[in-house]
PDB file of C-alpha atoms and ligand atoms in Angstrom:
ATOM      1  CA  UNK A 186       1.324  10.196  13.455  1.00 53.00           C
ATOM      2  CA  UNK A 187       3.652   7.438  13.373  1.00 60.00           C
ATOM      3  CA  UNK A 188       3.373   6.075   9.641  1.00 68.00           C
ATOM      4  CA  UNK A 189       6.756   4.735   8.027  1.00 70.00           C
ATOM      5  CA  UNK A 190       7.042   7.517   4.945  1.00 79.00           C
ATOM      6  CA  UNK A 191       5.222  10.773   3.699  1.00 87.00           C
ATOM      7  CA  UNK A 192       4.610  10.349  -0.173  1.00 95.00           C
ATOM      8  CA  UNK A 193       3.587  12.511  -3.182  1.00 95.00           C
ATOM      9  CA  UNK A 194      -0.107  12.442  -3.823  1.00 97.00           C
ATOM     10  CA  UNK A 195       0.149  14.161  -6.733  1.00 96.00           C
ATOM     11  CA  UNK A 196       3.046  12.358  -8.419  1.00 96.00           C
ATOM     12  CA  UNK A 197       1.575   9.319  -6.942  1.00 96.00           C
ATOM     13  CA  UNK A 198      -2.196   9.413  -8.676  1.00 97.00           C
ATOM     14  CA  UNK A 199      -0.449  10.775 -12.139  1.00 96.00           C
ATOM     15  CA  UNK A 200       1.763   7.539 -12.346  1.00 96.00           C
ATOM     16  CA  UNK A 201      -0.068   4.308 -10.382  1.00 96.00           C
ATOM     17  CA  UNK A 202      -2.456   3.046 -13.446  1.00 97.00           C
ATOM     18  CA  UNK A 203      -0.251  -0.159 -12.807  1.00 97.00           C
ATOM     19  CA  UNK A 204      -1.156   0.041  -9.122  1.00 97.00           C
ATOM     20  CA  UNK A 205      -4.978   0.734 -10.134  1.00 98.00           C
ATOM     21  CA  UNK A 206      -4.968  -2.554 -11.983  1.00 98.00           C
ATOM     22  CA  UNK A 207      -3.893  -4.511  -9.534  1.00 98.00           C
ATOM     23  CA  UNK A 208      -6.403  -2.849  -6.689  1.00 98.00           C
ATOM     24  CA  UNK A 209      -9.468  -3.599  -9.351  1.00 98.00           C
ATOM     25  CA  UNK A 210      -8.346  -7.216  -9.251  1.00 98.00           C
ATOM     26  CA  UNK A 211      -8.836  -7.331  -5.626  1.00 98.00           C
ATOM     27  CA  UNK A 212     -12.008  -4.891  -5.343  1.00 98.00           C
ATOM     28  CA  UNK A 213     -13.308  -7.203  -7.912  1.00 98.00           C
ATOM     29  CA  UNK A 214     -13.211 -10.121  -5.132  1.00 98.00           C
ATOM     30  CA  UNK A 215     -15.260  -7.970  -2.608  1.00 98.00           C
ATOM     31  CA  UNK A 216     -18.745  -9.522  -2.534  1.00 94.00           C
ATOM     32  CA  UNK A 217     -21.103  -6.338  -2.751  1.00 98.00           C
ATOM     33  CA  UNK A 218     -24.660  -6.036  -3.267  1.00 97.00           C
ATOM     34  CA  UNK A 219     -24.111  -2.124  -3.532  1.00 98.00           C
ATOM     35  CA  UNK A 220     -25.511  -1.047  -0.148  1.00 98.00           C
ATOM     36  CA  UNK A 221     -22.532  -1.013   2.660  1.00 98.00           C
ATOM     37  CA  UNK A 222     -20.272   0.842   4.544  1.00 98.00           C
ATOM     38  CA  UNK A 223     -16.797  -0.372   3.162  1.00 98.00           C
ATOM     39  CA  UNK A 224     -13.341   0.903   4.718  1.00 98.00           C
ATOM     40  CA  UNK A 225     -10.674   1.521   1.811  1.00 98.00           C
ATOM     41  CA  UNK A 226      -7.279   1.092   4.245  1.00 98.00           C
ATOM     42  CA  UNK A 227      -4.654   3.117   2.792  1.00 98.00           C
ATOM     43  CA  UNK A 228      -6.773   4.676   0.122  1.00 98.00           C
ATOM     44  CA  UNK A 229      -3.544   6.933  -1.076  1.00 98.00           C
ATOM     45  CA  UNK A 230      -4.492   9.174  -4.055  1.00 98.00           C
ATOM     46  CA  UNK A 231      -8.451   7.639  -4.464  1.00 98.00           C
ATOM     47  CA  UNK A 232      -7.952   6.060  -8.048  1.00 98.00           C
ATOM     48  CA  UNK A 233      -8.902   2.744  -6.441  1.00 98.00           C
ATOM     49  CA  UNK A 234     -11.452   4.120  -4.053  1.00 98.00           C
ATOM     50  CA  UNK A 235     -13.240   5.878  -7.144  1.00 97.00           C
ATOM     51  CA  UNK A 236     -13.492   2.199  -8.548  1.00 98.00           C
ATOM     52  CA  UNK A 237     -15.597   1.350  -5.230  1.00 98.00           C
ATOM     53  CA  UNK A 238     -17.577   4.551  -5.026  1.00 97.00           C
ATOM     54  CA  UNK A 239     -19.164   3.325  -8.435  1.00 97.00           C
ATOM     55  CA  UNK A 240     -19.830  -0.263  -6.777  1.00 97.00           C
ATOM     56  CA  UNK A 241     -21.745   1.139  -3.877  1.00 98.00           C
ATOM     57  CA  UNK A 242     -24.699   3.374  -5.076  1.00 96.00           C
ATOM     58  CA  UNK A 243     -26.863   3.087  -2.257  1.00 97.00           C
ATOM     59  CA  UNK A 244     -23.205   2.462   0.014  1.00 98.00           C
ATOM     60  CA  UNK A 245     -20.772   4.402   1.685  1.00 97.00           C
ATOM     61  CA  UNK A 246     -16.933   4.315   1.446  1.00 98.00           C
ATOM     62  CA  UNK A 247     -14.789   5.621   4.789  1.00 98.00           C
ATOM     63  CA  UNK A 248     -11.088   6.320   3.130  1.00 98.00           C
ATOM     64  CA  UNK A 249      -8.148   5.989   5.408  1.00 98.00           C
ATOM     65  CA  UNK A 250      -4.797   7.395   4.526  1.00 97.00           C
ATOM     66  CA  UNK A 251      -1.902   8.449   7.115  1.00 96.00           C
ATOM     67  CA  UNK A 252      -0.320  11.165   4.085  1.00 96.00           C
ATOM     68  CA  UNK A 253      -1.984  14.560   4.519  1.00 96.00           C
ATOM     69  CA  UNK A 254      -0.326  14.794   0.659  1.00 96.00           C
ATOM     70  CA  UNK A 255      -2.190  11.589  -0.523  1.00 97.00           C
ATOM     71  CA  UNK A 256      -5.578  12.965   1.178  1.00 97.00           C
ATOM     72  CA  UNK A 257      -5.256  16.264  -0.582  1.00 97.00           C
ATOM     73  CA  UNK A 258      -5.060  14.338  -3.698  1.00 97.00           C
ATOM     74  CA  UNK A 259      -7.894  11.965  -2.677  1.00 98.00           C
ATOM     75  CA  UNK A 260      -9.555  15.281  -2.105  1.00 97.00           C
ATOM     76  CA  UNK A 261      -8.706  16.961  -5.560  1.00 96.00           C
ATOM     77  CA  UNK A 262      -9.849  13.961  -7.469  1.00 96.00           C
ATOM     78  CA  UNK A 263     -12.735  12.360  -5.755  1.00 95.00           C
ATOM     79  CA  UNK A 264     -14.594  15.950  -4.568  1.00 90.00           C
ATOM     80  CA  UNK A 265     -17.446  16.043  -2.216  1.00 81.00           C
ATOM     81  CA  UNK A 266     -19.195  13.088  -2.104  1.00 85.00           C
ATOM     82  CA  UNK A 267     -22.514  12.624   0.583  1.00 88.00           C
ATOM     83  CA  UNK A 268     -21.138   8.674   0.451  1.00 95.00           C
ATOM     84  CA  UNK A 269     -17.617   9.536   1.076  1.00 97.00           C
ATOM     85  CA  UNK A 270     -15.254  10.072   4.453  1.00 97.00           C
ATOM     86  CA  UNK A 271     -12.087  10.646   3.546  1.00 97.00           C
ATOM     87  CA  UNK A 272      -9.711  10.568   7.182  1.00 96.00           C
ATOM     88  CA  UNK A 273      -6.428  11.252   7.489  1.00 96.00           C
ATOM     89  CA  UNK A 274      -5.281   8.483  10.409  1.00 96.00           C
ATOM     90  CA  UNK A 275      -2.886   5.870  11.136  1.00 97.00           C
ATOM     91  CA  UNK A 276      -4.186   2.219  10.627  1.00 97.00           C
ATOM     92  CA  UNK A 277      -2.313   1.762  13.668  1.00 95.00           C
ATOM     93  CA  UNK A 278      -4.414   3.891  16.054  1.00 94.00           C
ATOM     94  CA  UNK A 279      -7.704   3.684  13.749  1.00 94.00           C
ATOM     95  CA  UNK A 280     -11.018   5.005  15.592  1.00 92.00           C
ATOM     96  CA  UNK A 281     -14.100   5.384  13.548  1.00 94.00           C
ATOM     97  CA  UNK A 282     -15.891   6.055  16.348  1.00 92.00           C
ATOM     98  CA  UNK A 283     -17.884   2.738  16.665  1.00 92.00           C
ATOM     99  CA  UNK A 284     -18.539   2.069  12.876  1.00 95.00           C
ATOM    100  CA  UNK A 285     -18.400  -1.534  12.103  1.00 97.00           C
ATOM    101  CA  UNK A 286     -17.964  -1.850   8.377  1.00 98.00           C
ATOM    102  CA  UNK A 287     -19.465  -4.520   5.801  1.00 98.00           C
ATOM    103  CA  UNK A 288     -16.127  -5.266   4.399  1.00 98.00           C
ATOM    104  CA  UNK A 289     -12.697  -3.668   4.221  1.00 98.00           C
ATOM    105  CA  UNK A 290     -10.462  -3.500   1.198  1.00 98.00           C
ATOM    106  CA  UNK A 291      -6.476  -2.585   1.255  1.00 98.00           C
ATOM    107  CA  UNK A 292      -4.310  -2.478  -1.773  1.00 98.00           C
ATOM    108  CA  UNK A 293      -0.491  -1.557  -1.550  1.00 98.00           C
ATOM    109  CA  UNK A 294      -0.233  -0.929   2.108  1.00 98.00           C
ATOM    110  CA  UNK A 295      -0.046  -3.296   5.066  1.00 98.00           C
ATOM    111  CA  UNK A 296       4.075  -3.976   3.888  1.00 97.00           C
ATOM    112  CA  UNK A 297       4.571  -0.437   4.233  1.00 95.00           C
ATOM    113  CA  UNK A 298       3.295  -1.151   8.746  1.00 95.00           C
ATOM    114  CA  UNK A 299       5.698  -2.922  10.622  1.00 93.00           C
ATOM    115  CA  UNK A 300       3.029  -4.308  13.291  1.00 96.00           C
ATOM    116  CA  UNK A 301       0.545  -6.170  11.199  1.00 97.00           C
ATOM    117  CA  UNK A 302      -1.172  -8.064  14.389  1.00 97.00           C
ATOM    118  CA  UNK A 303      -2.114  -4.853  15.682  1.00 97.00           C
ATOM    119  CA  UNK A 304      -2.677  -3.255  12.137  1.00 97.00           C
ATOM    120  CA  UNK A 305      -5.123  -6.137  11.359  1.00 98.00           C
ATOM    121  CA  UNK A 306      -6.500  -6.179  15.314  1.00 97.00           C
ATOM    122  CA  UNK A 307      -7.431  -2.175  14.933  1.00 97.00           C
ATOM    123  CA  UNK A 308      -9.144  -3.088  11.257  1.00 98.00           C
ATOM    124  CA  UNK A 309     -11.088  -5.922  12.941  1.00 97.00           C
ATOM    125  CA  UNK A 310     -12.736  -3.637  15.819  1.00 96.00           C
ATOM    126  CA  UNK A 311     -13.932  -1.022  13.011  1.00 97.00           C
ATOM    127  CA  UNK A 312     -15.672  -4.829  11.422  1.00 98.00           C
ATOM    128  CA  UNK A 313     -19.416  -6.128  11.862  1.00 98.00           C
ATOM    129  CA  UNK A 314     -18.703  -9.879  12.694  1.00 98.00           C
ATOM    130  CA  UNK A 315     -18.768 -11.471   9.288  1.00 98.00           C
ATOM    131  CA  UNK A 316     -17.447  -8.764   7.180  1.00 98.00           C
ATOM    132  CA  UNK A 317     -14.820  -9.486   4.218  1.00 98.00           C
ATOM    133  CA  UNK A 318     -11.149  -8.422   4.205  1.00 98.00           C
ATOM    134  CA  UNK A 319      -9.852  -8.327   1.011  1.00 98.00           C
ATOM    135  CA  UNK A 320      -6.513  -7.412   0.223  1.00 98.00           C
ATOM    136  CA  UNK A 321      -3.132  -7.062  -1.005  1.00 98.00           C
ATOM    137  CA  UNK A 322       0.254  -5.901  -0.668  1.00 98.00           C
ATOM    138  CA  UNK A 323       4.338  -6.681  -1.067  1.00 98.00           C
ATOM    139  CA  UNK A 324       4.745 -10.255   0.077  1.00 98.00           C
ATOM    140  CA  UNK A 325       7.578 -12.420   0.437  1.00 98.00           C
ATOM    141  CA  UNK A 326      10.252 -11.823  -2.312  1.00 97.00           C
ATOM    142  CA  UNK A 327       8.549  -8.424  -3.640  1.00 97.00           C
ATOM    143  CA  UNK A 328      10.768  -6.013  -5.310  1.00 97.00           C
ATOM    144  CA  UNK A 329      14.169  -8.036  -4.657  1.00 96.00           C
ATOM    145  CA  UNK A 330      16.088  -6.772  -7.669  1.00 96.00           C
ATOM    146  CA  UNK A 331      14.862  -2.994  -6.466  1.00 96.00           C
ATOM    147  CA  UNK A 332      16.135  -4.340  -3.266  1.00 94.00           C
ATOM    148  CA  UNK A 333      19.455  -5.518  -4.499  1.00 95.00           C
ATOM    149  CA  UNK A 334      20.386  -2.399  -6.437  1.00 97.00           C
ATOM    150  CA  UNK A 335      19.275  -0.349  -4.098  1.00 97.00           C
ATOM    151  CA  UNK A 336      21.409  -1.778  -1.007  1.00 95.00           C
ATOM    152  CA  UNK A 337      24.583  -1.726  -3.336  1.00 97.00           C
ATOM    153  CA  UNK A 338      24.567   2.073  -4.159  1.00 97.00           C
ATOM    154  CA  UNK A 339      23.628   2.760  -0.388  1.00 97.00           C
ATOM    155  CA  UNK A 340      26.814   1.577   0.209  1.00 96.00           C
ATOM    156  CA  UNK A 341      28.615   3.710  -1.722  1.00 97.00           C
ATOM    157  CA  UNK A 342      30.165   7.206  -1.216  1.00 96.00           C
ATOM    158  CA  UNK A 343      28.866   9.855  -0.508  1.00 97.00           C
ATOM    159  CA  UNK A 344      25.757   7.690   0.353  1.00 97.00           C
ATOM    160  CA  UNK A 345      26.763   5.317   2.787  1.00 96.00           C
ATOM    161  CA  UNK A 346      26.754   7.160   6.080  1.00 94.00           C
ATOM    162  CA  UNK A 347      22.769   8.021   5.817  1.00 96.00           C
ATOM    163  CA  UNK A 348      21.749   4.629   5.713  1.00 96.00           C
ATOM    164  CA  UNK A 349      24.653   3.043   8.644  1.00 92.00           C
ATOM    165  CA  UNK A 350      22.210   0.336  10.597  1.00 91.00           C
ATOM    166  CA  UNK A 351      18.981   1.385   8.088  1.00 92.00           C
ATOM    167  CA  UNK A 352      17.330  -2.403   7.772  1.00 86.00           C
ATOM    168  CA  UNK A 353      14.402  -0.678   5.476  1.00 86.00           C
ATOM    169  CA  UNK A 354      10.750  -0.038   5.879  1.00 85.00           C
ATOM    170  CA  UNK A 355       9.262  -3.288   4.181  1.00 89.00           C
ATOM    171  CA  UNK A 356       7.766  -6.028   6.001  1.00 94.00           C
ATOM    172  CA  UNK A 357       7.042  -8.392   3.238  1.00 97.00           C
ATOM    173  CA  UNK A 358       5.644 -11.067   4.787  1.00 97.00           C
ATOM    174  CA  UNK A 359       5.346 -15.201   3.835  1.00 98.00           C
ATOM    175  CA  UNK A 360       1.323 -16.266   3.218  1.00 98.00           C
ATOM    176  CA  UNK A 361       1.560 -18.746   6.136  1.00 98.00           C
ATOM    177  CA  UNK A 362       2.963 -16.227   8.499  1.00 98.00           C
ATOM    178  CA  UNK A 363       0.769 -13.649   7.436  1.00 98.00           C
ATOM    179  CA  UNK A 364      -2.016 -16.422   7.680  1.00 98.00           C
ATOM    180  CA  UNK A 365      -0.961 -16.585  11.626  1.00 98.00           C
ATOM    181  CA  UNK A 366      -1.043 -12.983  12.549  1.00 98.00           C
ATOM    182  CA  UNK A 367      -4.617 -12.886  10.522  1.00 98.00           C
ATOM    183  CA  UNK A 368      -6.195 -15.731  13.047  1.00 98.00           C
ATOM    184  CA  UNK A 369      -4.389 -13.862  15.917  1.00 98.00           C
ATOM    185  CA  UNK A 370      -5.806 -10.426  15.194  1.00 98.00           C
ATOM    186  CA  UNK A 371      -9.404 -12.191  14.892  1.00 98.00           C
ATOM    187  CA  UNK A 372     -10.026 -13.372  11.411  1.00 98.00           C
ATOM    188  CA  UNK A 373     -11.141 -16.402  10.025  1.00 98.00           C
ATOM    189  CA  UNK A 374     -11.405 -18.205   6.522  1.00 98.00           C
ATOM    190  CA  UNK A 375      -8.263 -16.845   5.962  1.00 98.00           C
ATOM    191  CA  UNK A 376      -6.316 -17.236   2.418  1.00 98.00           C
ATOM    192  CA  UNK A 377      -3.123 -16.077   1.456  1.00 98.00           C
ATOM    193  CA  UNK A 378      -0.994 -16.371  -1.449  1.00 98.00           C
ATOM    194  CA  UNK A 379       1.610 -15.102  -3.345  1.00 98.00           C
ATOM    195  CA  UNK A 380       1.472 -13.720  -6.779  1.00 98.00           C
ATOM    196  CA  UNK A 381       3.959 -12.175  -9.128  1.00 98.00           C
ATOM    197  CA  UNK A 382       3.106  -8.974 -10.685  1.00 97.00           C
ATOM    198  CA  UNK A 383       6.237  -6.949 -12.760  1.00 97.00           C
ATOM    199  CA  UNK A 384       5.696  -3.979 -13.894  1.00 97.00           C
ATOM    200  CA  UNK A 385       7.753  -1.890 -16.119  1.00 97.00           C
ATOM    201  CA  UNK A 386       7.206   1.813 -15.938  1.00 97.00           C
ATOM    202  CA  UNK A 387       6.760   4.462 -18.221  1.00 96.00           C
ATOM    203  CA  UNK A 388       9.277   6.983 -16.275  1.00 96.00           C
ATOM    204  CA  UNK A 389      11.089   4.440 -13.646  1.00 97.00           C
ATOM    205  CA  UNK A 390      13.042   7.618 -11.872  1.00 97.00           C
ATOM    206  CA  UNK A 391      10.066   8.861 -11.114  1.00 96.00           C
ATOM    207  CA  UNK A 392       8.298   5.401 -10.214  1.00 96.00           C
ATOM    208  CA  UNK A 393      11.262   4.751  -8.245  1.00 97.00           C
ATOM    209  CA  UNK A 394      11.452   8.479  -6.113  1.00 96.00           C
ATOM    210  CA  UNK A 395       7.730   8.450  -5.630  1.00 96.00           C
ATOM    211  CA  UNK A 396       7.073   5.074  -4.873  1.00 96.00           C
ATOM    212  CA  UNK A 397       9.589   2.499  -4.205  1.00 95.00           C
ATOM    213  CA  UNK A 398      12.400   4.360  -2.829  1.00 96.00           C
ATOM    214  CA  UNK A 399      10.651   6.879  -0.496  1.00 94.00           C
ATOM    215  CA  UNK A 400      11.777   6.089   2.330  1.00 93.00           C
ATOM    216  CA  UNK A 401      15.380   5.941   1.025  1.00 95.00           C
ATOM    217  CA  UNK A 402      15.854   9.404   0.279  1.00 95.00           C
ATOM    218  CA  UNK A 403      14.393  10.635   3.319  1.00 94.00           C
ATOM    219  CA  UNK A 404      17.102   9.644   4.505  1.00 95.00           C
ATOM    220  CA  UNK A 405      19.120  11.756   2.621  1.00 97.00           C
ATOM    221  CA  UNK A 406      19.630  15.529   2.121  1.00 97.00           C
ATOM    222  CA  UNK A 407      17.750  17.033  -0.794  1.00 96.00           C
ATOM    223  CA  UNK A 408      20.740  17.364  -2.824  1.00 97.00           C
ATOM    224  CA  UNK A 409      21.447  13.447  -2.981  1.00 97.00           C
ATOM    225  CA  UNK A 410      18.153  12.033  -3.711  1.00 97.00           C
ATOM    226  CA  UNK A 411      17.679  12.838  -7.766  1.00 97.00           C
ATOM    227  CA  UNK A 412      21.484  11.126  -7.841  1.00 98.00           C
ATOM    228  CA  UNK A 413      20.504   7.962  -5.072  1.00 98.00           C
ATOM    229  CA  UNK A 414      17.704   7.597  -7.537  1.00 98.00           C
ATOM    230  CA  UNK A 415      19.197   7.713 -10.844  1.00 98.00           C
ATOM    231  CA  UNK A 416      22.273   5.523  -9.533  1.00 98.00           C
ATOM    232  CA  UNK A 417      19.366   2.573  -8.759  1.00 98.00           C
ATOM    233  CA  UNK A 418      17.604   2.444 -12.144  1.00 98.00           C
ATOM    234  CA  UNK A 419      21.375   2.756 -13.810  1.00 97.00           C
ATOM    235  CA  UNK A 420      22.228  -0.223 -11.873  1.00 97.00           C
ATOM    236  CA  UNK A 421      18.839  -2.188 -13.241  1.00 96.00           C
ATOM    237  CA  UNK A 422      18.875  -3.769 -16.561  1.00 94.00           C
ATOM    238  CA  UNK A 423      16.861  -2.438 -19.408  1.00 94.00           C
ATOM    239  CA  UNK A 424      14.028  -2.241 -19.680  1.00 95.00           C
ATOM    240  CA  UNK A 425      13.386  -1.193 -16.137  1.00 97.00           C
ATOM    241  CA  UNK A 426      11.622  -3.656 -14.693  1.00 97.00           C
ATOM    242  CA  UNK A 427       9.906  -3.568 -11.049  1.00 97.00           C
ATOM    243  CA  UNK A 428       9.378  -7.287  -9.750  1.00 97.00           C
ATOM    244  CA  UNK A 429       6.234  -6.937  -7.812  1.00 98.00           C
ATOM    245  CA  UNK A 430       5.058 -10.294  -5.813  1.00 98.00           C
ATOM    246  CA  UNK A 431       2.240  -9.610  -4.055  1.00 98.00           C
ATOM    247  CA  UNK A 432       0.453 -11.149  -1.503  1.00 98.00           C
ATOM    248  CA  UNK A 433      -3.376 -11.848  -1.861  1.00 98.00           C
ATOM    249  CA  UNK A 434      -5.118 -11.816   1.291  1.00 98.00           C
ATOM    250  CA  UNK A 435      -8.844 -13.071   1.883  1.00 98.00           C
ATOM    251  CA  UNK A 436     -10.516 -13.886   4.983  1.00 98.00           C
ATOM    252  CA  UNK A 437     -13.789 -12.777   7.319  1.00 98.00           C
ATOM    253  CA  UNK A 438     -13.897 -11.256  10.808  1.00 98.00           C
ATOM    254  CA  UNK A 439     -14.349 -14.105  13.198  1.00 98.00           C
ATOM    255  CA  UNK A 440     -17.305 -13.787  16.148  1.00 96.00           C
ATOM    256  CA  UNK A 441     -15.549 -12.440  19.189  1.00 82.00           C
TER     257      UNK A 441
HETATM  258  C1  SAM B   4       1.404   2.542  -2.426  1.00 94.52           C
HETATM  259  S1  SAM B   4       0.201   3.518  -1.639  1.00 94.52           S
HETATM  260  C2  SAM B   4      -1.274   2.620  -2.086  1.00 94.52           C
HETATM  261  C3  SAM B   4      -2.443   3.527  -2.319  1.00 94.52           C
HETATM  262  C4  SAM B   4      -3.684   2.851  -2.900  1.00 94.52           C
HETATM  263  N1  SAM B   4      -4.260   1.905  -1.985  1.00 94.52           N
HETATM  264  C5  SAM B   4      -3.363   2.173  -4.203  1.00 94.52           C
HETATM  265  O1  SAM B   4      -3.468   0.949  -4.300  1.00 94.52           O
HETATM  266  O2  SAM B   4      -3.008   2.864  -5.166  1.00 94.52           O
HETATM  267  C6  SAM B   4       0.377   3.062   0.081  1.00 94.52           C
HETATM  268  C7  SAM B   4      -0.461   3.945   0.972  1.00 94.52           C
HETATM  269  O3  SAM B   4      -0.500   3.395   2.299  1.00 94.52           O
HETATM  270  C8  SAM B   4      -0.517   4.472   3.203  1.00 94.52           C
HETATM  271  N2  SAM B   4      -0.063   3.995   4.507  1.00 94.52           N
HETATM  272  C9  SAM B   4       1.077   3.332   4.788  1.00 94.52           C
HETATM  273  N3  SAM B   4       1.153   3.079   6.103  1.00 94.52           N
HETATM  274  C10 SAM B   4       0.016   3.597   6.662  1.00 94.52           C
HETATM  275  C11 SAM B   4      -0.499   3.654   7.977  1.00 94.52           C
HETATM  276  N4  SAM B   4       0.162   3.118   9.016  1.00 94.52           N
HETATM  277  N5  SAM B   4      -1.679   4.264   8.182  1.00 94.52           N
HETATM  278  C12 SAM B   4      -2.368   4.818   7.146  1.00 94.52           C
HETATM  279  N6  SAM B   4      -1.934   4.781   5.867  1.00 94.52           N
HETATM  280  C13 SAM B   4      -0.762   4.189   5.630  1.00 94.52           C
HETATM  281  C14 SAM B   4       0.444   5.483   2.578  1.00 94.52           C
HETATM  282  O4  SAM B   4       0.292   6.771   3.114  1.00 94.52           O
HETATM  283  C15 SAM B   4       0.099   5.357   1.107  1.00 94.52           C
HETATM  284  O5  SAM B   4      -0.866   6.283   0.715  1.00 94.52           O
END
């Protein structure tokens, strides 16, 4: 499986009640009578999936994750459910074997896939014509002071050499742009738009190793990544605080 990072589940589901609240803003715009088949696309650790399981009663949710660690902890805190499929796939390469969901929801994950046209082109062949896509993720200008402080320690000793020609694993993306690659993967009604969203952590080494600096310090051995880490959040002023702009995304699969 080709996805851009592996992550800590469990480190990941006991920190993200600021990630939560922002994926019950957007589940909150899904238009559910309680009864479908909804695809959560990137589910990570369940928290946000667990909000949906309680929306459809007589429904069914189909979680997607490409971390075997976030599925285990998916696993561990949503159990067996009879309405609940919890997969372990790649967006990119996404066969539910001919289920066409109601609606599809995806919070915190299309920045982290480089191809969004084929991203949102496998999405819209597990969609019934008509379903609703509601979403969002890093857009255009997310996390730029992480960003910052992160590029100037990578350029110092004894970090430099592991990130030589790295240009990073976001693809925050402009509304209109991502607007374009929505139409050309087979959506319509689309709206995007960007909206800021800083958080300030309780721990932000940890917020910073398990979430926003993953990929980093895979690129580095295991005795550099507590110190890339710490070096970052030293650089940031106090309080820490993480400059999330997210992009909202709404539209409808198109007829084919
Ligand atoms: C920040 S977490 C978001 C988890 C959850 N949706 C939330 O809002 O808390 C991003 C998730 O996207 C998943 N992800 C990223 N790229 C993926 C891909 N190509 N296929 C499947 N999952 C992917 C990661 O494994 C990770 O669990």
């Amino acid at each position: 499986m080709a996805v851009t990072r592996d992550w800590d589940g469990g480190s990941y589901d006991r920190i993200s009640a600021p990630m939560l609240a922002m994926g019950l803003d957007v589940l909150d715009r899904l238009h559910l009578r309680g009864d479908e088949v909804v695809l959560d696309a990137g589910c990570g650790s369940g928290r946000v999936a667990e909000a949906l399981l309680h929306r459809l009663p007589r429904g069914r949710v189909i979680a997607v994750d490409g971390s075997a660690s976030m599925i285990d902890a998916a696993r561990a805190r949503l159990g067996m459910h009879s309405n609940l499929e919890l997969v372990h796939a790649d967006l990119m390469h996404l066969d539910l074997g001919g289920v066409e969901c109601d609606a599809v929801l995806s919070t915190a994950t299309f920045h982290w896939v480089p191809d969004h046209v084929g991203m949102l082109g496998c999405l819209r062949g597990a969609m019934r014509t008509g379903a609703q896509l509601a979403a969002q993720c890093g857009g255009f200008g997310n996390i730029d002071a992480v960003h910052r402080a992160a590029a100037v320690v990578a350029l110092r000793t004894p970090f430099a050499h592991s990130f030589a020609g790295w240009v990073g694993p976001w693809n925050f993306r402009r509304p209109e742009d991502m607007a374009d690659d929505l139409r050309a993967a087979g959506f319509d009604d689309v709206r995007c738009r960007l909206v800021p969203r800083p958080v300030v952590p309780d721990d932000p080494v940890e917020w910073f190793r398990t979430i926003v600096l993953g990929s980093h310090i895979e690129r580095l051995p295991d005795d550099l990544r507590d110190p890339f880490v710490r070096a970052v959040v030293d650089l940031m002023p106090a309080p820490v605080t993480v400059d999330y702009v997210r992009l909202d995304i709404d539209a409808v699969a198109a007829a084919t």
